[in-house]
CSV table of C-alpha atoms in Angstrom, one decimal:
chain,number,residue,atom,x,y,z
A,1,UNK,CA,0.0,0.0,0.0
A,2,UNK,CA,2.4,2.3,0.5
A,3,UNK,CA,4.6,1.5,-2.0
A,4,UNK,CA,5.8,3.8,-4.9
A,5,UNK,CA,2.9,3.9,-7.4
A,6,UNK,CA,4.1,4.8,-11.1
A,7,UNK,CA,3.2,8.3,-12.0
A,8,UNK,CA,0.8,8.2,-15.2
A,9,UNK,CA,-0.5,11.7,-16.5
A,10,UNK,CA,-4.2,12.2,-15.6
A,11,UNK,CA,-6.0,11.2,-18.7
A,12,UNK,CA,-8.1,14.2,-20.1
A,13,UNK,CA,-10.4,14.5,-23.0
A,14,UNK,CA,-8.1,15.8,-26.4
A,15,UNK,CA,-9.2,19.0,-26.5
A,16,UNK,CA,-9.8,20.2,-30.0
A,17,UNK,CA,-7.1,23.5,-30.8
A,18,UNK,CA,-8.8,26.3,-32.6
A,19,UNK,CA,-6.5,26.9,-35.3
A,20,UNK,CA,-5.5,30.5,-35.1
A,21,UNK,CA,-5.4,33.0,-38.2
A,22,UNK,CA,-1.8,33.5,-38.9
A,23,UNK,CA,-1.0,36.9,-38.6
A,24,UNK,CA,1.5,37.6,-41.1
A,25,UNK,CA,4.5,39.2,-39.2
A,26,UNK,CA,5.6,41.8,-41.9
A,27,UNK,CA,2.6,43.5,-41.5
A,28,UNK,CA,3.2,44.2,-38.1
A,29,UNK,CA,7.0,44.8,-38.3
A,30,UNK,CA,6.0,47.2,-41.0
A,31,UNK,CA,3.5,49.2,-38.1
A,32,UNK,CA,5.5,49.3,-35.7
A,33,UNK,CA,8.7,50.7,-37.9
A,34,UNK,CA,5.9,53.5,-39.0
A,35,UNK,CA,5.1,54.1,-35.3
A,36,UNK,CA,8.8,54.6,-34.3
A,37,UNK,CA,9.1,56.8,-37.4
A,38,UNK,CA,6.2,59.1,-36.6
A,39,UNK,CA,7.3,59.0,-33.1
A,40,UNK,CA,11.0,60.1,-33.9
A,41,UNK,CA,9.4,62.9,-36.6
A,42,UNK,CA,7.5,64.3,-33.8
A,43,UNK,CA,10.3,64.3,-31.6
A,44,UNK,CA,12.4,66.2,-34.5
A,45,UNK,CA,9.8,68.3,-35.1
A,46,UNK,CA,9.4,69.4,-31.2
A,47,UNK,CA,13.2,69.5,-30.7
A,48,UNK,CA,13.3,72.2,-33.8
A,49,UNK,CA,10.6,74.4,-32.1
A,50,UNK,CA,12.5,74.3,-29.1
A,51,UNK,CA,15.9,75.1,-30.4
A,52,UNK,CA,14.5,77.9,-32.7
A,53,UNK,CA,12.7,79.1,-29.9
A,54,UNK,CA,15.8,79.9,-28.1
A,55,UNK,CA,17.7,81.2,-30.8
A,56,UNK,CA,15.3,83.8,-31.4
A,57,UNK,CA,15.4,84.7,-27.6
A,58,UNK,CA,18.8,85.2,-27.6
A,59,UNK,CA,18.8,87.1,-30.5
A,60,UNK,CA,16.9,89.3,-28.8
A,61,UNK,CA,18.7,89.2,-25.6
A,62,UNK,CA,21.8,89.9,-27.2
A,63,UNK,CA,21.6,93.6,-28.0
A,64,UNK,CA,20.0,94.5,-24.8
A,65,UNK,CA,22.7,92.9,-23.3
A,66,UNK,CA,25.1,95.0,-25.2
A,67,UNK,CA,23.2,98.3,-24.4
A,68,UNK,CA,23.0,97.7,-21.0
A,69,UNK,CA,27.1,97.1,-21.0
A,70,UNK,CA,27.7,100.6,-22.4
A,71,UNK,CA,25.3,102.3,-20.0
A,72,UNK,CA,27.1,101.0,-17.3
A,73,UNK,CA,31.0,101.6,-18.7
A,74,UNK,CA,29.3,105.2,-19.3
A,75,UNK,CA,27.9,105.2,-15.4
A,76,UNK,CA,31.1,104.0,-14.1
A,77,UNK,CA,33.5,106.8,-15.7
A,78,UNK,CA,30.9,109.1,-14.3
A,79,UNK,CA,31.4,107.9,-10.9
A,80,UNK,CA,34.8,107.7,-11.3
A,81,UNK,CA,35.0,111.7,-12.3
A,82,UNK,CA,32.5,112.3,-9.0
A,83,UNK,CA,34.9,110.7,-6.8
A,84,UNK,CA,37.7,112.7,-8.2
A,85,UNK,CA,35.4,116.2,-7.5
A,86,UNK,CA,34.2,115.0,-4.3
A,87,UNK,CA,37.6,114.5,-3.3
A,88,UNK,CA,38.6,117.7,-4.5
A,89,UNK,CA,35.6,119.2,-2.1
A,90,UNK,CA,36.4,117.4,0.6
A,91,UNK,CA,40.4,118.9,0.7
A,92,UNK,CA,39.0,122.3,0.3
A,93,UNK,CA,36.0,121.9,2.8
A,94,UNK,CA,39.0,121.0,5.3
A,95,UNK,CA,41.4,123.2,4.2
A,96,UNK,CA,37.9,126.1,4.7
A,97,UNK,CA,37.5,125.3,8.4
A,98,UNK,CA,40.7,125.0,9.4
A,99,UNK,CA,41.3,127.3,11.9
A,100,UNK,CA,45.0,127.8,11.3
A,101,UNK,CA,44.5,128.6,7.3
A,102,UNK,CA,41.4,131.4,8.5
A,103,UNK,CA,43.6,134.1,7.8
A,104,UNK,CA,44.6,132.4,4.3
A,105,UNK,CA,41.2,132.0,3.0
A,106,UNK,CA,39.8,135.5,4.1
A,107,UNK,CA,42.7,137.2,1.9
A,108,UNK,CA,41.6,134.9,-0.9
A,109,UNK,CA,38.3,135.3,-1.0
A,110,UNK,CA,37.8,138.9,-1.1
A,111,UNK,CA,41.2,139.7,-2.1
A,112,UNK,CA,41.9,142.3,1.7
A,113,UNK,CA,45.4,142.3,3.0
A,114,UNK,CA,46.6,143.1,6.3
A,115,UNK,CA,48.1,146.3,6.7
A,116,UNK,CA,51.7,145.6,6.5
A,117,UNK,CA,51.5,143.5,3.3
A,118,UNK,CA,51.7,144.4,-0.2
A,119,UNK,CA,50.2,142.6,-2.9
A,120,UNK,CA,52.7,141.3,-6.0
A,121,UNK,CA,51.4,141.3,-9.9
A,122,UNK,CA,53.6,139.7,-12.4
A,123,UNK,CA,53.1,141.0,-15.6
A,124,UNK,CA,55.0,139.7,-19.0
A,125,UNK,CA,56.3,142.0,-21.2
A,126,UNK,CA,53.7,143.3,-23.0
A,127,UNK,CA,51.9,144.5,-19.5
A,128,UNK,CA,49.4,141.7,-19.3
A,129,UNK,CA,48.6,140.2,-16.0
A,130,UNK,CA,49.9,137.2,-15.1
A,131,UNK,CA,49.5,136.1,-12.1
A,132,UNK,CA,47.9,136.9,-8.4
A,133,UNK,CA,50.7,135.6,-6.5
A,134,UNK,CA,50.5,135.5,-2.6
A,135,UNK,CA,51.3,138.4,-1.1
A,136,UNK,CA,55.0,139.2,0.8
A,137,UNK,CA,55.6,140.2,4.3
């Protein structure tokens, strides 16, 4: 009883196979090579619009760009001649309230000399004025 039966395969009723319409295999390599095709032309296509896209941006981009680099080269020399005048000020807005140079800038300004000074004028020799030299002690 318990020994080792032989295996035999279940016996089933043959079952009838449909026979299946070949499907002939060019056709469909042929649709699917059209698909891919189609596929890699839209792909193209959309990479074209893209790329043109961009080129036209930059195009336009381009001379802005430009403009905008001369307006600041033309803003930066400006600054750089402001700093020089503001400089400039700045020495002589010292150089105004300095209490030791009071006496200076009076005599220069409205051209009055103390009473033991004399003022010098060069003059060339044709008698034209030269220069306003400071005056002597």
């Amino acid at each position: 009883m318990n020994a080792f039966q032989p295996s035999r395969p279940p016996q089933q009723p043959p079952i009838q196979k449909q026979q299946a319409i070949p499907r002939p295999k060019r056709h469909l390599r042929q649709r699917s090579y059209k698909v891919m095709a189609v596929e890699v032309s839209a792909k193209v296509a959309v990479n074209f619009v893209i790329s043109a896209t961009a080129i036209s941006a930059l195009v336009q981009l381009v001379p802005n760009h430009w403009s905008q680099q001369s307006k600041l080269r033309e803003v930066s020399t400006e600054v750089k001649q402001i700093e020089k005048r503001v400089s400039i000020l700045q020495a002589e807005f010292s150089r105004n309230f300095d209490p030791r140079q009071t006496k200076s800038v009076m005599q220069q300004q409205t051209y009055k000399f103390e009473p033991g000074q004399r003022p010098i004028v060069l003059t060339n020799q044709y008698g034209q004025q030269i220069d306003i030299s400071e005056p002597s002690q």
